[in-house]
Each structure stands twice: as structure tokens, then as C-alpha cells.
């Protein structure tokens, strides 16, 4: 029975063959998911997104055998990608994150510019938690990803939201 989270049939086939050791299928699978990985990496690693994409793809390649549930492939890829993007940003000593909130059709195109402007003025830790929340991570997942206690993540998230709202007020008028 197919669930809504299962990868599309061509990706599921590539995944199955890649896990069985088919090198061409692995190459095709990594090529197929590269745009998704890049989309996740950019808001987190920004100027170092290409390095983060490479690190994430390498981690996916190395860790594919550890994927327990093939139906959860894209969730697993997202988790690995977020972790690697943060590691890359930290390793390269870049202020990590910031985000482009791209819903496809913003009501006001200037809102994305204003949102990025406000996010750029926040501290890196506050941008991190807001970006991770935007990508759907809960507090426990954020804590594991950032190697922080859950309480620290909760307080950062609270403060980040408050600071974002304070900084956003001039744009709301």
C-alpha cells in the first residue's frame, strides 16, 4: 500500500537498486535528489550552499544503507541535508542560516525581501531555529540537529519569534 510519503515510483526504483549496490542507480538517484537537497541547503548555508550540497550528497551516499524505511526516503534526506548544511556552515565559520520563504506565489513579492532583511538582522542562532522550524522540524529534532538541550531550543525559538516580530513591525504598516 502506497502512502503519501513514499517516493515517486521512478525514485523508489532507483532507491531499491542503489541500496542493492547498483552504482548507476546510485548516481541517478543522487542526480534526481540534488535539486531538493540544494533547496534545503541554500537557506541554511547561504554562500556555502554548494559545499553543503556536496557534503549532504556524500552523507546520503554513505548512509543510504542505514535507511530503515524506504517509504520515508525524502524525510530522511531532509534530515541528513539539514544536519550537513549546519555542519558545513559551522565548519566554514559562516554565520549560518537565513531563509527565503518561497511558497511559490507570495501575496506581496516584497514580503520575501522584507523577511530576508529581518532575518539577516537576527543572530545566527535565532535564524537557525526559525529556519529549522520553517522546514518542519519539531523542538526535539532541532535539539538533536543543533546538539543542544531541548530547553535551549525552546527558549531560542521563543526569543527568535519575539525578535522577528519586533523587527517586522515597521514593515507591517
Short mmCIF file of N, CA and C in Angstrom, two decimals:
data_model
loop_
_atom_site.label_atom_id
_atom_site.label_comp_id
_atom_site.label_asym_id
_atom_site.label_seq_id
_atom_site.Cartn_x
_atom_site.Cartn_y
_atom_site.Cartn_z
N UNK A 1 0.84 -1.18 0.00
CA UNK A 1 0.00 0.00 0.00
C UNK A 1 0.89 1.24 0.00
N UNK A 2 0.62 2.13 -0.91
CA UNK A 2 1.44 3.33 -1.06
C UNK A 2 0.93 4.43 -0.13
N UNK A 3 1.85 5.07 0.60
CA UNK A 3 1.47 6.18 1.45
C UNK A 3 1.84 7.47 0.75
N UNK A 4 1.33 8.59 1.27
CA UNK A 4 1.61 9.87 0.64
C UNK A 4 3.08 10.27 0.80
N UNK A 5 3.82 9.62 1.70
CA UNK A 5 5.22 9.99 1.93
C UNK A 5 6.19 9.17 1.10
N UNK A 6 5.71 8.14 0.44
CA UNK A 6 6.60 7.31 -0.34
C UNK A 6 7.15 8.09 -1.52
N UNK A 7 8.40 7.79 -1.90
CA UNK A 7 8.96 8.46 -3.07
C UNK A 7 8.20 8.04 -4.33
N UNK A 8 8.21 8.88 -5.37
CA UNK A 8 7.57 8.51 -6.63
C UNK A 8 8.17 7.21 -7.16
N UNK A 9 7.43 6.51 -7.98
CA UNK A 9 7.86 5.20 -8.48
C UNK A 9 9.27 5.20 -9.08
N UNK A 10 9.62 6.16 -9.97
CA UNK A 10 10.99 6.11 -10.52
C UNK A 10 12.06 6.26 -9.43
N UNK A 11 11.81 7.11 -8.43
CA UNK A 11 12.77 7.30 -7.34
C UNK A 11 12.80 6.05 -6.47
N UNK A 12 11.65 5.46 -6.22
CA UNK A 12 11.59 4.24 -5.42
C UNK A 12 12.37 3.12 -6.10
N UNK A 13 12.26 3.03 -7.42
CA UNK A 13 13.00 2.01 -8.16
C UNK A 13 14.51 2.27 -8.06
N UNK A 14 14.92 3.54 -8.27
CA UNK A 14 16.34 3.89 -8.15
C UNK A 14 16.85 3.59 -6.75
N UNK A 15 16.03 3.93 -5.75
CA UNK A 15 16.41 3.70 -4.35
C UNK A 15 16.63 2.22 -4.09
N UNK A 16 15.72 1.41 -4.56
CA UNK A 16 15.83 -0.03 -4.36
C UNK A 16 17.09 -0.58 -5.03
N UNK A 17 17.33 -0.17 -6.26
CA UNK A 17 18.52 -0.65 -6.98
C UNK A 17 19.81 -0.12 -6.36
N UNK A 18 19.80 1.15 -5.93
CA UNK A 18 21.00 1.74 -5.31
C UNK A 18 21.33 1.02 -4.01
N UNK A 19 20.31 0.72 -3.22
CA UNK A 19 20.54 0.01 -1.96
C UNK A 19 21.06 -1.40 -2.20
N UNK A 20 20.76 -1.96 -3.38
CA UNK A 20 21.23 -3.30 -3.72
C UNK A 20 22.65 -3.28 -4.30
N UNK A 21 23.22 -2.06 -4.45
CA UNK A 21 24.60 -1.98 -4.91
C UNK A 21 24.79 -1.55 -6.35
N UNK A 22 23.72 -1.17 -7.04
CA UNK A 22 23.80 -0.73 -8.43
C UNK A 22 24.39 0.69 -8.47
N UNK A 23 25.63 0.81 -8.93
CA UNK A 23 26.33 2.11 -8.93
C UNK A 23 25.65 3.13 -9.83
N UNK A 24 25.15 2.69 -11.00
CA UNK A 24 24.47 3.64 -11.90
C UNK A 24 23.18 4.14 -11.28
N UNK A 25 22.46 3.26 -10.61
CA UNK A 25 21.22 3.67 -9.94
C UNK A 25 21.54 4.67 -8.83
N UNK A 26 22.63 4.45 -8.09
CA UNK A 26 23.04 5.39 -7.05
C UNK A 26 23.33 6.75 -7.66
N UNK A 27 24.07 6.78 -8.75
CA UNK A 27 24.38 8.03 -9.43
C UNK A 27 23.10 8.73 -9.90
N UNK A 28 22.20 7.98 -10.49
CA UNK A 28 20.93 8.55 -10.97
C UNK A 28 20.08 9.05 -9.81
N UNK A 29 20.07 8.32 -8.70
CA UNK A 29 19.31 8.72 -7.53
C UNK A 29 19.85 10.05 -6.97
N UNK A 30 21.17 10.14 -6.83
CA UNK A 30 21.76 11.38 -6.31
C UNK A 30 21.50 12.55 -7.26
N UNK A 31 21.55 12.30 -8.56
CA UNK A 31 21.24 13.35 -9.54
C UNK A 31 19.79 13.79 -9.40
N UNK A 32 18.90 12.84 -9.18
CA UNK A 32 17.47 13.13 -9.04
C UNK A 32 17.17 13.99 -7.82
N UNK A 33 17.85 13.74 -6.70
CA UNK A 33 17.53 14.47 -5.47
C UNK A 33 18.35 15.74 -5.28
N UNK A 34 19.33 15.99 -6.14
CA UNK A 34 20.19 17.17 -5.99
C UNK A 34 19.41 18.48 -5.92
N UNK A 35 18.41 18.72 -6.79
CA UNK A 35 17.66 20.00 -6.67
C UNK A 35 16.97 20.14 -5.30
N UNK A 36 16.41 19.06 -4.79
CA UNK A 36 15.76 19.11 -3.48
C UNK A 36 16.78 19.41 -2.38
N UNK A 37 17.92 18.74 -2.43
CA UNK A 37 18.98 18.95 -1.44
C UNK A 37 19.46 20.41 -1.50
N UNK A 38 19.63 20.94 -2.69
CA UNK A 38 20.07 22.33 -2.85
C UNK A 38 19.02 23.29 -2.29
N UNK A 39 17.75 22.99 -2.51
CA UNK A 39 16.67 23.84 -2.00
C UNK A 39 16.68 23.90 -0.47
N UNK A 40 17.00 22.78 0.16
CA UNK A 40 17.08 22.74 1.62
C UNK A 40 18.36 23.42 2.12
N UNK A 41 19.46 23.24 1.42
CA UNK A 41 20.76 23.78 1.87
C UNK A 41 20.85 25.30 1.77
N UNK A 42 20.29 25.89 0.73
CA UNK A 42 20.53 27.32 0.50
C UNK A 42 20.16 28.20 1.68
N UNK A 43 18.96 28.08 2.25
CA UNK A 43 18.64 28.99 3.35
C UNK A 43 19.48 28.76 4.60
N UNK A 44 20.05 27.59 4.74
CA UNK A 44 20.82 27.28 5.93
C UNK A 44 22.27 27.71 5.77
N UNK A 45 22.87 27.37 4.64
CA UNK A 45 24.30 27.63 4.45
C UNK A 45 24.60 28.83 3.57
N UNK A 46 23.57 29.36 2.93
CA UNK A 46 23.69 30.55 2.08
C UNK A 46 24.88 30.52 1.13
N UNK A 47 25.91 31.35 1.39
CA UNK A 47 27.05 31.47 0.48
C UNK A 47 27.83 30.16 0.33
N UNK A 48 27.66 29.27 1.25
CA UNK A 48 28.36 27.98 1.21
C UNK A 48 27.42 26.84 0.86
N UNK A 49 26.31 27.17 0.22
CA UNK A 49 25.30 26.16 -0.09
C UNK A 49 25.86 25.07 -1.01
N UNK A 50 26.70 25.44 -1.98
CA UNK A 50 27.23 24.40 -2.88
C UNK A 50 28.10 23.40 -2.11
N UNK A 51 28.88 23.88 -1.15
CA UNK A 51 29.66 22.97 -0.31
C UNK A 51 28.73 22.10 0.53
N UNK A 52 27.69 22.71 1.06
CA UNK A 52 26.73 21.96 1.88
C UNK A 52 26.02 20.90 1.05
N UNK A 53 25.67 21.21 -0.19
CA UNK A 53 25.03 20.23 -1.06
C UNK A 53 25.97 19.04 -1.28
N UNK A 54 27.22 19.31 -1.56
CA UNK A 54 28.18 18.22 -1.77
C UNK A 54 28.32 17.36 -0.51
N UNK A 55 28.42 18.01 0.64
CA UNK A 55 28.54 17.26 1.90
C UNK A 55 27.29 16.42 2.16
N UNK A 56 26.12 17.00 1.89
CA UNK A 56 24.86 16.28 2.11
C UNK A 56 24.76 15.08 1.17
N UNK A 57 25.09 15.28 -0.10
CA UNK A 57 25.02 14.16 -1.05
C UNK A 57 25.99 13.05 -0.66
N UNK A 58 27.16 13.43 -0.19
CA UNK A 58 28.13 12.44 0.26
C UNK A 58 27.60 11.67 1.47
N UNK A 59 27.00 12.39 2.41
CA UNK A 59 26.43 11.74 3.60
C UNK A 59 25.27 10.81 3.20
N UNK A 60 24.47 11.23 2.23
CA UNK A 60 23.37 10.39 1.76
C UNK A 60 23.93 9.14 1.10
N UNK A 61 24.94 9.31 0.27
CA UNK A 61 25.59 8.18 -0.39
C UNK A 61 26.13 7.18 0.64
N UNK A 62 26.85 7.70 1.62
CA UNK A 62 27.44 6.83 2.64
C UNK A 62 26.40 6.19 3.56
N UNK A 63 25.32 6.92 3.83
CA UNK A 63 24.36 6.44 4.81
C UNK A 63 23.15 5.74 4.26
N UNK A 64 23.05 5.60 2.94
CA UNK A 64 21.84 5.02 2.36
C UNK A 64 21.54 3.64 2.92
N UNK A 65 22.56 2.88 3.26
CA UNK A 65 22.35 1.56 3.83
C UNK A 65 21.71 1.59 5.21
N UNK A 66 21.76 2.73 5.88
CA UNK A 66 21.18 2.84 7.22
C UNK A 66 19.71 3.24 7.19
N UNK A 67 19.20 3.60 6.00
CA UNK A 67 17.79 3.98 5.88
C UNK A 67 16.94 2.77 6.19
N UNK A 68 16.16 2.84 7.25
CA UNK A 68 15.36 1.70 7.68
C UNK A 68 14.07 1.56 6.90
N UNK A 69 13.46 2.69 6.57
CA UNK A 69 12.16 2.67 5.92
C UNK A 69 12.21 3.42 4.59
N UNK A 70 12.34 2.72 3.48
CA UNK A 70 12.44 3.38 2.18
C UNK A 70 11.29 4.35 1.89
N UNK A 71 10.12 4.09 2.46
CA UNK A 71 8.98 4.99 2.24
C UNK A 71 9.23 6.37 2.84
N UNK A 72 10.16 6.45 3.80
CA UNK A 72 10.48 7.73 4.45
C UNK A 72 11.72 8.38 3.84
N UNK A 73 12.04 8.02 2.61
CA UNK A 73 13.28 8.47 1.97
C UNK A 73 13.44 9.99 1.99
N UNK A 74 12.44 10.74 1.56
CA UNK A 74 12.60 12.19 1.48
C UNK A 74 12.70 12.84 2.86
N UNK A 75 12.03 12.31 3.84
CA UNK A 75 12.19 12.82 5.21
C UNK A 75 13.59 12.57 5.72
N UNK A 76 14.12 11.39 5.42
CA UNK A 76 15.49 11.06 5.81
C UNK A 76 16.48 11.96 5.09
N UNK A 77 16.27 12.17 3.80
CA UNK A 77 17.15 13.05 3.02
C UNK A 77 17.12 14.46 3.61
N UNK A 78 15.94 14.96 3.95
CA UNK A 78 15.82 16.29 4.55
C UNK A 78 16.61 16.37 5.85
N UNK A 79 16.47 15.37 6.69
CA UNK A 79 17.16 15.36 7.98
C UNK A 79 18.68 15.35 7.80
N UNK A 80 19.16 14.49 6.92
CA UNK A 80 20.60 14.42 6.65
C UNK A 80 21.08 15.74 6.06
N UNK A 81 20.32 16.31 5.15
CA UNK A 81 20.71 17.54 4.47
C UNK A 81 20.78 18.72 5.44
N UNK A 82 19.78 18.86 6.30
CA UNK A 82 19.79 19.95 7.28
C UNK A 82 21.00 19.82 8.19
N UNK A 83 21.25 18.60 8.68
CA UNK A 83 22.40 18.37 9.56
C UNK A 83 23.71 18.73 8.86
N UNK A 84 23.89 18.31 7.64
CA UNK A 84 25.12 18.58 6.91
C UNK A 84 25.25 20.06 6.54
N UNK A 85 24.15 20.72 6.24
CA UNK A 85 24.21 22.15 5.92
C UNK A 85 24.65 22.95 7.14
N UNK A 86 24.14 22.59 8.30
CA UNK A 86 24.55 23.27 9.53
C UNK A 86 26.01 22.99 9.84
N UNK A 87 26.42 21.74 9.71
CA UNK A 87 27.83 21.39 9.95
C UNK A 87 28.75 22.15 9.00
N UNK A 88 28.38 22.22 7.74
CA UNK A 88 29.21 22.91 6.76
C UNK A 88 29.31 24.39 7.09
N UNK A 89 28.17 25.00 7.42
CA UNK A 89 28.18 26.42 7.76
C UNK A 89 29.04 26.68 8.99
N UNK A 90 28.93 25.82 9.99
CA UNK A 90 29.76 25.98 11.20
C UNK A 90 31.23 25.76 10.88
N UNK A 91 31.50 24.71 10.12
CA UNK A 91 32.88 24.38 9.79
C UNK A 91 33.55 25.51 9.01
N UNK A 92 32.81 26.12 8.14
CA UNK A 92 33.37 27.21 7.34
C UNK A 92 33.28 28.55 8.07
N UNK A 93 32.85 28.49 9.33
CA UNK A 93 32.77 29.67 10.20
C UNK A 93 32.00 30.81 9.55
N UNK A 94 30.88 30.43 9.03
CA UNK A 94 29.99 31.41 8.41
C UNK A 94 28.79 31.54 9.32
N UNK A 95 28.26 32.71 9.43
CA UNK A 95 27.02 32.85 10.16
C UNK A 95 25.97 32.05 9.42
N UNK A 96 25.54 30.97 10.08
CA UNK A 96 24.64 30.04 9.42
C UNK A 96 23.21 30.56 9.41
N UNK A 97 22.57 30.23 8.33
CA UNK A 97 21.14 30.39 8.04
C UNK A 97 20.71 31.78 7.67
N UNK A 98 19.44 31.88 7.64
CA UNK A 98 18.71 32.92 6.97
C UNK A 98 17.78 32.10 6.11
N UNK A 99 16.76 32.66 5.61
CA UNK A 99 15.87 31.84 4.80
C UNK A 99 15.18 32.65 3.74
N UNK A 100 14.85 31.97 2.69
CA UNK A 100 13.98 32.53 1.67
C UNK A 100 12.68 31.80 1.83
N UNK A 101 11.68 32.47 2.27
CA UNK A 101 10.39 31.82 2.39
C UNK A 101 9.72 31.86 1.03
N UNK A 102 9.77 30.73 0.35
CA UNK A 102 9.30 30.67 -1.02
C UNK A 102 8.10 29.75 -1.08
N UNK A 103 6.94 30.30 -1.03
CA UNK A 103 5.74 29.49 -1.12
C UNK A 103 5.29 29.36 -2.56
N UNK A 104 6.04 29.92 -3.48
CA UNK A 104 5.69 29.82 -4.88
C UNK A 104 5.01 31.07 -5.40
N UNK A 105 4.00 31.55 -4.70
CA UNK A 105 3.24 32.71 -5.15
C UNK A 105 2.96 33.62 -3.96
N UNK A 106 3.96 34.37 -3.51
CA UNK A 106 3.71 35.24 -2.36
C UNK A 106 2.67 36.30 -2.69
N UNK A 107 1.87 36.65 -1.69
CA UNK A 107 0.85 37.68 -1.89
C UNK A 107 1.51 38.99 -2.29
N UNK A 108 2.61 39.32 -1.66
CA UNK A 108 3.35 40.53 -1.98
C UNK A 108 4.81 40.13 -2.17
N UNK A 109 5.34 40.25 -3.39
CA UNK A 109 6.73 39.82 -3.64
C UNK A 109 7.73 40.54 -2.76
N UNK A 110 7.41 41.75 -2.29
CA UNK A 110 8.33 42.47 -1.43
C UNK A 110 8.42 41.85 -0.04
N UNK A 111 7.41 41.06 0.34
CA UNK A 111 7.45 40.41 1.65
C UNK A 111 8.67 39.51 1.80
N UNK A 112 9.01 38.78 0.73
CA UNK A 112 10.19 37.90 0.80
C UNK A 112 11.45 38.72 1.05
N UNK A 113 11.55 39.87 0.41
CA UNK A 113 12.70 40.75 0.61
C UNK A 113 12.72 41.25 2.05
N UNK A 114 11.57 41.68 2.56
CA UNK A 114 11.48 42.17 3.93
C UNK A 114 11.79 41.07 4.94
N UNK A 115 11.28 39.88 4.69
CA UNK A 115 11.53 38.76 5.59
C UNK A 115 13.02 38.46 5.65
N UNK A 116 13.67 38.39 4.49
CA UNK A 116 15.11 38.14 4.48
C UNK A 116 15.87 39.26 5.16
N UNK A 117 15.43 40.50 4.99
CA UNK A 117 16.08 41.63 5.65
C UNK A 117 15.98 41.49 7.17
N UNK A 118 14.80 41.16 7.66
CA UNK A 118 14.61 40.98 9.10
C UNK A 118 15.44 39.80 9.60
N UNK A 119 15.43 38.69 8.88
CA UNK A 119 16.21 37.53 9.29
C UNK A 119 17.71 37.83 9.32
N UNK A 120 18.17 38.61 8.35
CA UNK A 120 19.59 38.97 8.32
C UNK A 120 20.01 39.77 9.54
N UNK A 121 19.07 40.48 10.16
CA UNK A 121 19.39 41.28 11.34
C UNK A 121 19.33 40.47 12.63
N UNK A 122 18.82 39.26 12.57
CA UNK A 122 18.79 38.40 13.76
C UNK A 122 20.14 37.71 13.94
N UNK A 123 20.39 37.24 15.14
CA UNK A 123 21.62 36.49 15.39
C UNK A 123 21.55 35.14 14.67
N UNK A 124 22.71 34.57 14.40
CA UNK A 124 22.76 33.28 13.71
C UNK A 124 21.96 32.19 14.44
N UNK A 125 22.08 32.09 15.78
CA UNK A 125 21.29 31.05 16.46
C UNK A 125 19.78 31.24 16.29
N UNK A 126 19.33 32.49 16.26
CA UNK A 126 17.90 32.72 16.08
C UNK A 126 17.46 32.41 14.66
N UNK A 127 18.29 32.74 13.67
CA UNK A 127 17.97 32.38 12.28
C UNK A 127 17.93 30.87 12.13
N UNK A 128 18.85 30.17 12.81
CA UNK A 128 18.88 28.71 12.71
C UNK A 128 17.57 28.10 13.14
N UNK A 129 17.10 28.45 14.32
CA UNK A 129 15.88 27.81 14.83
C UNK A 129 14.66 28.18 13.99
N UNK A 130 14.60 29.42 13.52
CA UNK A 130 13.47 29.80 12.67
C UNK A 130 13.50 29.06 11.34
N UNK A 131 14.68 28.89 10.78
CA UNK A 131 14.80 28.16 9.51
C UNK A 131 14.45 26.69 9.70
N UNK A 132 14.94 26.09 10.77
CA UNK A 132 14.63 24.69 11.02
C UNK A 132 13.13 24.50 11.26
N UNK A 133 12.51 25.43 11.94
CA UNK A 133 11.05 25.35 12.15
C UNK A 133 10.33 25.47 10.81
N UNK A 134 10.81 26.39 9.96
CA UNK A 134 10.22 26.57 8.64
C UNK A 134 10.25 25.25 7.85
N UNK A 135 11.34 24.48 8.02
CA UNK A 135 11.44 23.20 7.33
C UNK A 135 10.73 22.07 8.05
N UNK A 136 9.97 22.40 9.08
CA UNK A 136 9.10 21.42 9.70
C UNK A 136 9.68 20.62 10.84
N UNK A 137 10.87 20.98 11.32
CA UNK A 137 11.43 20.24 12.44
C UNK A 137 10.75 20.65 13.74
N UNK A 138 10.49 19.67 14.60
CA UNK A 138 9.95 20.00 15.92
C UNK A 138 11.11 20.30 16.87
N UNK A 139 10.79 20.66 18.09
CA UNK A 139 11.83 21.08 19.04
C UNK A 139 12.84 19.97 19.33
N UNK A 140 12.37 18.72 19.44
CA UNK A 140 13.27 17.60 19.70
C UNK A 140 14.23 17.39 18.53
N UNK A 141 13.69 17.48 17.30
CA UNK A 141 14.54 17.31 16.11
C UNK A 141 15.55 18.46 16.00
N UNK A 142 15.11 19.68 16.33
CA UNK A 142 16.04 20.81 16.29
C UNK A 142 17.15 20.62 17.32
N UNK A 143 16.78 20.16 18.50
CA UNK A 143 17.78 19.94 19.56
C UNK A 143 18.81 18.92 19.12
N UNK A 144 18.36 17.83 18.51
CA UNK A 144 19.29 16.81 18.03
C UNK A 144 20.16 17.35 16.91
N UNK A 145 19.58 18.08 15.99
CA UNK A 145 20.32 18.63 14.86
C UNK A 145 21.38 19.63 15.31
N UNK A 146 21.01 20.48 16.25
CA UNK A 146 21.92 21.53 16.72
C UNK A 146 22.80 21.10 17.89
N UNK A 147 22.60 19.88 18.37
CA UNK A 147 23.33 19.36 19.54
C UNK A 147 23.16 20.27 20.75
N UNK A 148 21.90 20.60 21.01
CA UNK A 148 21.55 21.47 22.14
C UNK A 148 20.46 20.79 22.97
N UNK A 149 20.35 21.18 24.25
CA UNK A 149 19.22 20.69 25.04
C UNK A 149 17.90 21.25 24.49
N UNK A 150 16.83 20.49 24.65
CA UNK A 150 15.52 20.92 24.16
C UNK A 150 15.12 22.25 24.79
N UNK A 151 15.43 22.44 26.06
CA UNK A 151 15.08 23.69 26.73
C UNK A 151 15.76 24.89 26.08
N UNK A 152 16.99 24.73 25.66
CA UNK A 152 17.70 25.81 24.98
C UNK A 152 17.04 26.12 23.65
N UNK A 153 16.65 25.08 22.93
CA UNK A 153 15.97 25.28 21.64
C UNK A 153 14.65 26.01 21.86
N UNK A 154 13.90 25.62 22.88
CA UNK A 154 12.61 26.28 23.15
C UNK A 154 12.80 27.76 23.47
N UNK A 155 13.78 28.07 24.31
CA UNK A 155 13.99 29.48 24.66
C UNK A 155 14.49 30.27 23.45
N UNK A 156 15.36 29.66 22.64
CA UNK A 156 15.84 30.34 21.43
C UNK A 156 14.71 30.60 20.46
N UNK A 157 13.86 29.61 20.31
CA UNK A 157 12.73 29.74 19.40
C UNK A 157 11.78 30.84 19.88
N UNK A 158 11.51 30.87 21.17
CA UNK A 158 10.65 31.91 21.73
C UNK A 158 11.26 33.29 21.49
N UNK A 159 12.54 33.44 21.81
CA UNK A 159 13.20 34.74 21.63
C UNK A 159 13.32 35.11 20.16
N UNK A 160 13.60 34.13 19.32
CA UNK A 160 13.73 34.41 17.88
C UNK A 160 12.41 34.90 17.31
N UNK A 161 11.32 34.25 17.69
CA UNK A 161 10.00 34.69 17.21
C UNK A 161 9.70 36.11 17.70
N UNK A 162 9.99 36.34 18.97
CA UNK A 162 9.73 37.68 19.53
C UNK A 162 10.57 38.74 18.82
N UNK A 163 11.84 38.49 18.63
CA UNK A 163 12.72 39.46 17.95
C UNK A 163 12.31 39.65 16.50
N UNK A 164 11.90 38.58 15.85
CA UNK A 164 11.44 38.70 14.47
C UNK A 164 10.20 39.60 14.42
N UNK A 165 9.25 39.36 15.32
CA UNK A 165 8.03 40.17 15.34
C UNK A 165 8.35 41.63 15.63
N UNK A 166 9.25 41.89 16.57
CA UNK A 166 9.63 43.28 16.87
C UNK A 166 10.27 43.95 15.67
N UNK A 167 11.14 43.22 14.98
CA UNK A 167 11.83 43.81 13.83
C UNK A 167 10.89 43.94 12.63
N UNK A 168 9.87 43.09 12.56
CA UNK A 168 8.93 43.10 11.44
C UNK A 168 7.93 44.25 11.55
N UNK A 169 7.64 44.73 12.73
CA UNK A 169 6.61 45.74 12.93
C UNK A 169 6.69 46.93 11.97
N UNK A 170 7.88 47.49 11.69
CA UNK A 170 7.92 48.62 10.76
C UNK A 170 7.45 48.25 9.36
N UNK A 171 7.59 46.95 8.97
CA UNK A 171 7.18 46.53 7.64
C UNK A 171 5.69 46.28 7.55
N UNK A 172 5.04 46.08 8.68
CA UNK A 172 3.63 45.78 8.68
C UNK A 172 2.76 46.98 8.33
N UNK A 173 3.28 48.16 8.50
CA UNK A 173 2.48 49.37 8.27
C UNK A 173 2.17 49.63 6.83
#
